[in-house]
Short mmCIF file of C-alpha atoms in Angstrom, two decimals:
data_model
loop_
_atom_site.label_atom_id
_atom_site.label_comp_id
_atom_site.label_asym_id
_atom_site.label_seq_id
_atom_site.Cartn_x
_atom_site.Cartn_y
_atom_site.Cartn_z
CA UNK M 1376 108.01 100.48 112.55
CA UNK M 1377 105.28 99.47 110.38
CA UNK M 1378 102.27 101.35 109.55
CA UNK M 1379 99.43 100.89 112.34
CA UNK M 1380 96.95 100.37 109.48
CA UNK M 1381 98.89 97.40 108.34
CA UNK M 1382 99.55 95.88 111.97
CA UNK M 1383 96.10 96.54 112.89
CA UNK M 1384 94.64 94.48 109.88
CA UNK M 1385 97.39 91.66 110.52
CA UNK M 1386 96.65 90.62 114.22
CA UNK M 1387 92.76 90.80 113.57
CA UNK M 1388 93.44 88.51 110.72
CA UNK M 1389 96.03 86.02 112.45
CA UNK M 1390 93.57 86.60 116.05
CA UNK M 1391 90.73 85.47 113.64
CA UNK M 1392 92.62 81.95 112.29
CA UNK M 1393 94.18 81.48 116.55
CA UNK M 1394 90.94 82.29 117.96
CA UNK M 1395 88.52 79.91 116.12
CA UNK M 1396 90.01 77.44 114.27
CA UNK M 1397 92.89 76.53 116.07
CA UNK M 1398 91.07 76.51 119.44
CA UNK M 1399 88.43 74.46 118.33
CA UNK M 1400 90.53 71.96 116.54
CA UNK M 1401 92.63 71.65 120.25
CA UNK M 1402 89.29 70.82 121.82
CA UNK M 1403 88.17 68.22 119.30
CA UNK M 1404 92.12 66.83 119.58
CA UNK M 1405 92.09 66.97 123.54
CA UNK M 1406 88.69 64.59 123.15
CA UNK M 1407 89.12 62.24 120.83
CA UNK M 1408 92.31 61.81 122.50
CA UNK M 1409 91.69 61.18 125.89
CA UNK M 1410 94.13 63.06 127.06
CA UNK M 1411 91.90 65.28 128.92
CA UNK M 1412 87.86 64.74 129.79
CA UNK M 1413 85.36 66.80 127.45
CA UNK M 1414 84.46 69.45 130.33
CA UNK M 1415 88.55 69.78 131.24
CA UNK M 1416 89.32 70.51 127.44
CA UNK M 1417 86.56 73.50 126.96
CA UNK M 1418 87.67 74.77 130.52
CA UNK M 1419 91.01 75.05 128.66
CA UNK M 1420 89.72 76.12 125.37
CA UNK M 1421 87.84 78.93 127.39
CA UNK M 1422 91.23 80.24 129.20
CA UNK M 1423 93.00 79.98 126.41
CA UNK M 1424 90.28 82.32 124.73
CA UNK M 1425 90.29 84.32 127.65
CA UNK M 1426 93.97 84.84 127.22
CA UNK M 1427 94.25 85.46 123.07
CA UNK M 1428 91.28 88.38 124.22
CA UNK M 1429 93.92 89.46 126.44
CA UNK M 1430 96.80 89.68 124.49
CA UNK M 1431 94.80 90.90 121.45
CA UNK M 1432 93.70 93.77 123.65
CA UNK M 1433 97.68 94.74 124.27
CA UNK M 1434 98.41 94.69 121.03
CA UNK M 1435 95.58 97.26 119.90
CA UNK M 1436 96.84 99.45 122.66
CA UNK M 1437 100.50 99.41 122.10
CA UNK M 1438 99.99 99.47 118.45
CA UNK M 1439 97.67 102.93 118.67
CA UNK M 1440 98.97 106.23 118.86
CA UNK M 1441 98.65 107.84 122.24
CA UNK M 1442 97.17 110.81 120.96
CA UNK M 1443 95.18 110.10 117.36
CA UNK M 1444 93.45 114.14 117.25
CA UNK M 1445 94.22 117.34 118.51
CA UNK M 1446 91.81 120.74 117.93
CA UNK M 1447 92.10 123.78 118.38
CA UNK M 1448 88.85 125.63 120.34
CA UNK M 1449 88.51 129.19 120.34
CA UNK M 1450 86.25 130.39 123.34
CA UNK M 1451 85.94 133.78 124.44
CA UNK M 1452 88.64 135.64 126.06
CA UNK M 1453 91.04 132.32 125.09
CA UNK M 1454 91.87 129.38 122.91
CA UNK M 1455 92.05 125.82 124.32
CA UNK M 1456 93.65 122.93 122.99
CA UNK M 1457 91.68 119.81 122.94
CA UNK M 1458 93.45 116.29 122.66
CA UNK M 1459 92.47 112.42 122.60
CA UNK M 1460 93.21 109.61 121.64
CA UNK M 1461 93.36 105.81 122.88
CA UNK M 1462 91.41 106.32 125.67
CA UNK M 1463 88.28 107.03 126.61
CA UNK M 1464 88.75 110.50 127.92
CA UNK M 1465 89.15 113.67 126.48
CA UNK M 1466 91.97 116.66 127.40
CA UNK M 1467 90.99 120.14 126.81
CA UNK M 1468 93.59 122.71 128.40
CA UNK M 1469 95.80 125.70 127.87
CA UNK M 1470 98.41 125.42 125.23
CA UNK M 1471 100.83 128.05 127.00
CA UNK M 1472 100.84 126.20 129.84
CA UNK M 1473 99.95 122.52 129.02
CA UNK M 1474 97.65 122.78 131.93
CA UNK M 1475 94.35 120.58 131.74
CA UNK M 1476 91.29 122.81 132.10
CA UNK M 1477 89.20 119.62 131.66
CA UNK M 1478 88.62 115.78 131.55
CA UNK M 1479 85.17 114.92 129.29
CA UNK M 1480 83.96 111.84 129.69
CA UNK M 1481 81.25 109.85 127.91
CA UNK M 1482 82.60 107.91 125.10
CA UNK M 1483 82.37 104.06 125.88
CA UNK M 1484 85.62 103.84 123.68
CA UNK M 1485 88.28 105.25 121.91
CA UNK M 1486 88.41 108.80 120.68
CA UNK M 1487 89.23 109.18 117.18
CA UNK M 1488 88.77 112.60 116.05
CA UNK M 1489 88.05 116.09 117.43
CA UNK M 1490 87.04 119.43 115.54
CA UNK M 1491 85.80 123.27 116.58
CA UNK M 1492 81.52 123.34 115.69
CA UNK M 1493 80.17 126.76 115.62
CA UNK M 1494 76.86 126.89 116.49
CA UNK M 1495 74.99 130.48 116.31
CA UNK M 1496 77.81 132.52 118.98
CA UNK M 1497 78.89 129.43 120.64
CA UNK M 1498 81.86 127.17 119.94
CA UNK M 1499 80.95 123.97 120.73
CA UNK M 1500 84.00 120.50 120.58
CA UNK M 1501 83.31 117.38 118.40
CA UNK M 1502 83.97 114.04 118.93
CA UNK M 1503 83.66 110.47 117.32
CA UNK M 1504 84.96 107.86 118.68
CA UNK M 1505 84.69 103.87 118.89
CA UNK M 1506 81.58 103.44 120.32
CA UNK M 1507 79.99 104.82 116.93
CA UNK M 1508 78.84 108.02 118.53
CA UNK M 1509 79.56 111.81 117.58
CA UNK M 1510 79.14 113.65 121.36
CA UNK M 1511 78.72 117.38 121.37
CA UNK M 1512 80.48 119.57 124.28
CA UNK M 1513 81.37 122.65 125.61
CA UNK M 1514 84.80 122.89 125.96
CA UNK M 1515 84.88 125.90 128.78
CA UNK M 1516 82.65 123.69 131.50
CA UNK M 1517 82.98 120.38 130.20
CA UNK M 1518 79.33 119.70 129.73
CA UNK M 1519 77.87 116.81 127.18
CA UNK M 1520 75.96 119.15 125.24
CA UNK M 1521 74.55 116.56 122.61
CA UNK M 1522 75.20 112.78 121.73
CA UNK M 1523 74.33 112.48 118.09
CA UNK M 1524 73.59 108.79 116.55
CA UNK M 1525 72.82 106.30 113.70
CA UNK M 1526 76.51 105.61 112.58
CA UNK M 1527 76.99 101.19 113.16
CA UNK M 1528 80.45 101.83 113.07
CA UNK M 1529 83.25 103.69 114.33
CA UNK M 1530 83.27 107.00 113.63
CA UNK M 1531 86.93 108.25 112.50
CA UNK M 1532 86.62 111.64 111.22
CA UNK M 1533 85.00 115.15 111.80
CA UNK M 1534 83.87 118.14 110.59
CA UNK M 1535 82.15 120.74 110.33
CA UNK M 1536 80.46 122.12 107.42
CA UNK M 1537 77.38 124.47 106.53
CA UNK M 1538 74.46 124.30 104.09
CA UNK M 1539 71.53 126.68 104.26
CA UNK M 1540 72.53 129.04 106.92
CA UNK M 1541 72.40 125.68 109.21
CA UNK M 1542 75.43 124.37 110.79
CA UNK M 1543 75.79 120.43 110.22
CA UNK M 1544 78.43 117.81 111.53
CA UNK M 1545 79.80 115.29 109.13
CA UNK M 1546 80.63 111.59 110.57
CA UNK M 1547 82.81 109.81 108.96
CA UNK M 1548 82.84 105.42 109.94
CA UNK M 1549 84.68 102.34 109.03
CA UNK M 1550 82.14 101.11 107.18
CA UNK M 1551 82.15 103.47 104.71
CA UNK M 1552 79.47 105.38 105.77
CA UNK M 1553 79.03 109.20 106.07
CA UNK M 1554 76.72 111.16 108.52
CA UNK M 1555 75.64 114.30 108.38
CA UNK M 1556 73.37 115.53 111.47
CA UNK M 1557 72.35 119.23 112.48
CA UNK M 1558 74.86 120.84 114.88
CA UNK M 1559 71.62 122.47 116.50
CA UNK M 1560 69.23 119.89 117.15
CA UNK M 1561 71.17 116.65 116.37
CA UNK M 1562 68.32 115.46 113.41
CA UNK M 1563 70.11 113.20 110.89
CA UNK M 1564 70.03 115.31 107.92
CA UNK M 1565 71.49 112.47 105.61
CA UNK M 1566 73.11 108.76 105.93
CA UNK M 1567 75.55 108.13 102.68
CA UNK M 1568 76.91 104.95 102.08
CA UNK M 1569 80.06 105.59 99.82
CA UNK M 1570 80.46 101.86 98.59
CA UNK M 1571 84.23 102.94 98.73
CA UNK M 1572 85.43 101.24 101.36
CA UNK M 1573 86.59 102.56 105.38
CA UNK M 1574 86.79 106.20 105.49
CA UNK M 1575 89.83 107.77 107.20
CA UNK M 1576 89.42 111.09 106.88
CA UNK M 1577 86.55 114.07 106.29
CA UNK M 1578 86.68 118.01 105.90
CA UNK M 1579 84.84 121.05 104.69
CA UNK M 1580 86.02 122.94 101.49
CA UNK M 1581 84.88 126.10 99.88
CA UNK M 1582 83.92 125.76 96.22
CA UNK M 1583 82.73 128.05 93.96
CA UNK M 1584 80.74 130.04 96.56
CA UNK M 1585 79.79 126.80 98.08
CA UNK M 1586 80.75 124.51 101.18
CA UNK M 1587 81.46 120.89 99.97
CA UNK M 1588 82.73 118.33 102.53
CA UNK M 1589 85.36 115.29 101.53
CA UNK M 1590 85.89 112.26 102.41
CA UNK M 1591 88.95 109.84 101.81
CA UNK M 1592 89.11 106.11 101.37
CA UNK M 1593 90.33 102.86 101.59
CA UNK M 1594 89.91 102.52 98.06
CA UNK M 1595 92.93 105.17 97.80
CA UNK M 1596 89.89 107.73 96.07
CA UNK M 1597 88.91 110.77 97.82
CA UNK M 1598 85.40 111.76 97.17
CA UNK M 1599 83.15 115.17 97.51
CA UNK M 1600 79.83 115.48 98.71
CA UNK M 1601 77.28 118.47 98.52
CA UNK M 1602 75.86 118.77 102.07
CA UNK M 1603 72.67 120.10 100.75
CA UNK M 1604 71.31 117.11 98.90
CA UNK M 1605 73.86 114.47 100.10
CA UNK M 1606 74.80 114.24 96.33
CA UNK M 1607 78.40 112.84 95.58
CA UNK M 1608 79.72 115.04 93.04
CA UNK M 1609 83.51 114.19 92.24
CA UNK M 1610 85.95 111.40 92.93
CA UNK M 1611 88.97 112.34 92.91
CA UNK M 1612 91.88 109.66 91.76
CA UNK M 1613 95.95 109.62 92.02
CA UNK M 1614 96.81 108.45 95.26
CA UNK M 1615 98.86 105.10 95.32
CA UNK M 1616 97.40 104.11 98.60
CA UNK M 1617 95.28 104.99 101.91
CA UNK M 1618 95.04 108.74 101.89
CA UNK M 1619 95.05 108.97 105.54
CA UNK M 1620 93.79 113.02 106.20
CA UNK M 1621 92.60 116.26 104.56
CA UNK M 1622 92.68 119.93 104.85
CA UNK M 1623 91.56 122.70 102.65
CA UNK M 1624 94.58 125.02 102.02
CA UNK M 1625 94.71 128.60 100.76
CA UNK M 1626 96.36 129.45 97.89
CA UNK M 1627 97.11 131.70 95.00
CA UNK M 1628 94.87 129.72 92.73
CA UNK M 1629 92.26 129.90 95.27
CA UNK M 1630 91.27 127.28 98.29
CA UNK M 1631 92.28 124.03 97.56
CA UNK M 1632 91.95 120.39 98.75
CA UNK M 1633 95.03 119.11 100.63
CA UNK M 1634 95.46 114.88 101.13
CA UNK M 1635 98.43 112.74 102.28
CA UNK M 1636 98.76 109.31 102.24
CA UNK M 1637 100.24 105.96 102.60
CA UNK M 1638 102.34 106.30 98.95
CA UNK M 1639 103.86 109.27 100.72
CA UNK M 1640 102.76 112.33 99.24
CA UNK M 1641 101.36 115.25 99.76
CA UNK M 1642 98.67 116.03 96.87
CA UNK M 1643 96.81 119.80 95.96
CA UNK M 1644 93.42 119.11 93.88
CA UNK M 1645 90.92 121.92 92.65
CA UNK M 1646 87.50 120.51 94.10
CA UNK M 1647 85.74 122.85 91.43
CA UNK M 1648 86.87 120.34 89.00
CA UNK M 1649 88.78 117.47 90.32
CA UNK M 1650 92.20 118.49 88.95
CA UNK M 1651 95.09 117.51 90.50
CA UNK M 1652 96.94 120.78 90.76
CA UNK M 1653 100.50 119.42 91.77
CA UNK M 1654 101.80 116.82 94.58
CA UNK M 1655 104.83 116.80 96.68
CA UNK M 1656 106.64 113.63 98.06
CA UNK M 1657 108.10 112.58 101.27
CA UNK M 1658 110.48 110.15 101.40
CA UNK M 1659 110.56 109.27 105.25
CA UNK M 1660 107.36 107.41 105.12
CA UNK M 1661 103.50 107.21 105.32
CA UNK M 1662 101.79 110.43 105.99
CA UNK M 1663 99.08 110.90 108.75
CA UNK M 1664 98.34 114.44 109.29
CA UNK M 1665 97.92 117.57 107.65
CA UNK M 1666 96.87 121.49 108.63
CA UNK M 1667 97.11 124.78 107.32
CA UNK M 1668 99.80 127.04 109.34
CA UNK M 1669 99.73 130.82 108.78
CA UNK M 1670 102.57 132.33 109.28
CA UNK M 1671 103.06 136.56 108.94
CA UNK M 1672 99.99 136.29 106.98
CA UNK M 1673 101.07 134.04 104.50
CA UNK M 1674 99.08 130.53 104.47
CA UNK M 1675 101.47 127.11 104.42
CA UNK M 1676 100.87 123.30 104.39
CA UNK M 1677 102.13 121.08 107.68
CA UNK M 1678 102.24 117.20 107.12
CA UNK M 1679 103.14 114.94 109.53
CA UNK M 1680 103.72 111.24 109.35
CA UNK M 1681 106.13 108.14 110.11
CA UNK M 1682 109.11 110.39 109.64
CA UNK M 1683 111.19 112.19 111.58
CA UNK M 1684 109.11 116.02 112.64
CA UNK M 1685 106.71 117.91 110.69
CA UNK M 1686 107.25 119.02 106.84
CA UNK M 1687 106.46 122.53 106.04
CA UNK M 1688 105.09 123.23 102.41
CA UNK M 1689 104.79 126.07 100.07
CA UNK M 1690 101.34 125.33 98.51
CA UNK M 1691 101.67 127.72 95.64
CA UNK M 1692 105.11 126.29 94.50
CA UNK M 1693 105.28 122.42 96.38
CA UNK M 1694 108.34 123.47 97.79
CA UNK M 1695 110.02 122.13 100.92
CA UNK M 1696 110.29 124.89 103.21
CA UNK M 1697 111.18 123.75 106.85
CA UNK M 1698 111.54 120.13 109.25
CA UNK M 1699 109.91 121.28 112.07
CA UNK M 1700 110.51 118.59 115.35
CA UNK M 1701 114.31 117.62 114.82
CA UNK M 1702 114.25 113.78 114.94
CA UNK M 1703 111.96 111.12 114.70
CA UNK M 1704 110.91 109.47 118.57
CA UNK M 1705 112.47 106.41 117.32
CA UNK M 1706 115.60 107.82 117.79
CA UNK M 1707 115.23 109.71 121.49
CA UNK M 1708 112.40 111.92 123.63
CA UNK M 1709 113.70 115.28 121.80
CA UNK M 1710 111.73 115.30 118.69
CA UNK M 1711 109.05 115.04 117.02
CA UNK M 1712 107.91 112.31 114.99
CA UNK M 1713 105.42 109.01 114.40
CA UNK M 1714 103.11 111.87 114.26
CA UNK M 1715 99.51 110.95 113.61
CA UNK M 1716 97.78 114.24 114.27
CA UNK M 1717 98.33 117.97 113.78
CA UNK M 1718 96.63 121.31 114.38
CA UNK M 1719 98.00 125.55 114.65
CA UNK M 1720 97.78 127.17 117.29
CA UNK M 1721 98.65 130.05 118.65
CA UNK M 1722 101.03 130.55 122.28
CA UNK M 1723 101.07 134.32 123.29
CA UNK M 1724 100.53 135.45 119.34
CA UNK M 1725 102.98 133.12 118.23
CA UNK M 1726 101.60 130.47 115.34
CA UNK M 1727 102.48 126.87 116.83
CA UNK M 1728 102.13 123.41 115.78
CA UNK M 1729 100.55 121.16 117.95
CA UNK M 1730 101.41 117.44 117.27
CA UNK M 1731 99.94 114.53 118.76
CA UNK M 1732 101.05 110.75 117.93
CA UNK M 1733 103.04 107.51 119.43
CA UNK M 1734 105.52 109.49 121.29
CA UNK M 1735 102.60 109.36 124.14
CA UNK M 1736 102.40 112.88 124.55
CA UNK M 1737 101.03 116.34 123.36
CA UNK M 1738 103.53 119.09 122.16
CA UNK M 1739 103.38 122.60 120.46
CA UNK M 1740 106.65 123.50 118.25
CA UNK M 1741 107.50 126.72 116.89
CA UNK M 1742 106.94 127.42 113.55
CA UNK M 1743 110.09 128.37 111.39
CA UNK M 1744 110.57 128.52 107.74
#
C-alpha cells in the first residue's frame, strides 16, 4: 500500500479538478444543451457534489490509520495508556488488561497526537487534533482541564517541554506553524511560523543543560527551537524525504535527536551542533514512529513503519537488534505492522511496546532483543 501522505495529497488534488471544474463544465453542457432545464442541471450538479463530499469523506477514513498516537500516562498508584486516532474520541485504559478506564470527548475532529504534561505534581494528557485545538485533561476522571488556542490549522504533534521553571506545550500544525502556550494557565507564550512547510512531528531534547524542542518538516529539514525566546537555532539537513516523527534517545555520546522518515531511515543527530552522528536504514518501507525502549537498564531505539513489526536499534552502534510484531497486517491479524504510532510501556514490570496504526487496533508486544 502506498504511503497515506501520498494518497492523502492525491484525492484532494484529483477531488479539487472533479469537484469544480468538471461539475461546473456538466452544468454549463446540460444548458446550452437542452438536454435538461437550468434549475434540473444545478439540482444535479448539487447531488453530484453532495455525492463526491461523500465519497471523499470514505476515502479520508479508510485511508487513515485507526489509531495515529498512543501515550503513555503515569498517575499515581498506576500507568494508563492513552490512544486516538481517526475519531473524535479519546481511549485512556489499563494496558494489562486493555480495559477502557475512559472515553474524553471534546475535539470537533480527528485526534492526531497525544503526550504526558507535567504540571507542578499532576500529570495532566495532551491532545491536538483537527479542529486546530490542543485540549488539556486529566486522564484519571476524564475531565477537560484546559482547551488551549490560536493554531488556524491542524495541530499534528505534541510535546512537552520546559523553560524557566514553567512547564509549556508545543503545537505543532499543517501550516507550518509552531505553538508554544503555558501548561498552567494556557497564555500563548510564542506563535512561530517556520516558513518550512507542514510540520509532522515535535519533541523536547536536552542540550547542553538546556531543553530545546524540534520540529520536522515537509521540506525533509528538521529544525530546533529555544523555548525561551522562540529563537530557531539549527536546521538540521540529510533526510531524503518527509521525516515523519522524533524522539530524543540516550546514548553513550550523550542524549541525542532520533528522526525517521519517508527515505527509510532511521537518523541520530547531536542537537548541540547539528551533526549527524550516524543513520540506519530500513528496507521494508516508510517509517512513522519512533520511541525510546529501556530494557534491563540499557536505553534502545523502536521504529515502526510500513513494514512488517517494529525494528529494535542499538543507538550507540546502529545495529539491528530485534523484529518485534512477526508479520506485517497485510499479510494476516497476527502481527504487527502499517504501524503509525509507538510508545513503552510497562505490563506488571515488564517493558512493552505499544503500537497503534491501520491494523484498527491497539496492542502491547514484548520486548526481546
Amino acid at each position: 500500500m502506498a504511503n497515506p501522505n501520498l494518497l492523502q495529497g492525491a484525492h484532494v488534488l484529483a477531488f479539487r479538478i472533479f469537484r469544480v471544474r468538471l461539475l461546473w463544465a456538466l452544468i454549463l453542457a446540460l444548458a446550452l444543451f437542452r438536454v435538461l432545464t437550468v434549475a434540473q442541471a444545478v439540482l444535479g450538479a448539487l447531488g453530484v457534489a453532495v455525492a463526491l463530499m461523500v465519497v471523499r469523506w470514505r476515502i479520508r477514513k479508510a485511508l487513515a490509520p485507526k489509531f495515529s498516537a498512543v501515550c503513555r500516562v503515569p498517575t499515581p498508584g498506576r500507568t494508563l495508556l492513552a490512544y486516538a486516532g481517526a475519531q473524535r474520541v479519546i481511549r485512556v485504559g489499563d494496558p494489562a488488561t486493555g480495559n477502557v478506564h475512559r472515553m474524553l470527548w471534546g475535539h470537533r475532529g480527528w485526534v492526531n497526537a497525544l503526550c504526558a504534561v507535567e504540571i507542578d505534581d499532576r500529570t495532566l494528557l495532551a491532545s491536538g487534533g483537527n479542529d486546530r485545538t490542543v485540549r488539556l485533561w486529566d486522564p484519571d476522571t476524564g475531565e477537560q482541564v484546559a482547551v488551549l488556542q490560536g493554531a488556524r490549522a491542524a495541530v499534528v504533534g505534541v510535546c512537552r517541554t520546559r523553560s524557566g521553571g514553567r512547564s509549556l506545550v508545543v503545537g505543532g500544525a499543517q501550516d507550518g506553524t509552531l505553538h508554544v502556550w503555558r501548561a498552567d494557565t494556557g497564555e500563548v507564550v510564542h506563535s512561530l511560523p517556520s516558513g518550512a512547510g507542514e510540520i509532522l512531528a515535535v519533541c523536547a531534547v536536552e542540550s547542553e543543560g538546556r531543553e530545546l524542542f524540534a520540529s520536522a518538516h515537509a521540506d525533509g529539514t528538521v529544525r530546533l527551537w529555544d523555548p525561551d525566546g522562540g529563537q530557531q537555532i539549527r536546521v538540521l539537513t540529510g533526510h531524503q524525504g518527509w521525516p515523519n516523527d522524533l524522539c530524543p534517545i540516550r546514548t553513550a555520546d550523550g542524549v541525542l535527536l532520533a528522526s525517521a522518515g519517508a527515505d527509510q531511515t532511521v537518523r541520530l543527530w547531536n542537537p548541540a551542533t547539528g551533526e549527524q552522528v550516524r543513520a540506519m536504514r530500513d528496507d521494508f518501507g516508510w517509517l512513522h514512529a519512533l520511541c525510546e525502549v529501556t530494557v534491563d537498564g540499557r536505553p534502545l531505539l523502536a521504529s515502526g513503519g510500513d513494514g512488517p513489526g517494529v525494528k529494535l536499534w542499538d543507538p550507540d552502534t546502529g545495529e539491528h537488534l530485534s523484529t518485534i510484531g512477526g508479520a506485517a497486517h497485510l499479510f494476516g491479524p497476527f502481527g504487527c505492522g502499517w504501524v503509525r504510532t509507538l510508545c513503552q510501556i510497562e505490563v506488571d514490570g515488564v517493558p512493552r511496546i505499544a503500537t497503534g496504526g491501520y491494523d484498527k487496533r491497539v496492542e502491547t508486544w514484548r520486548v526481546t532483543t
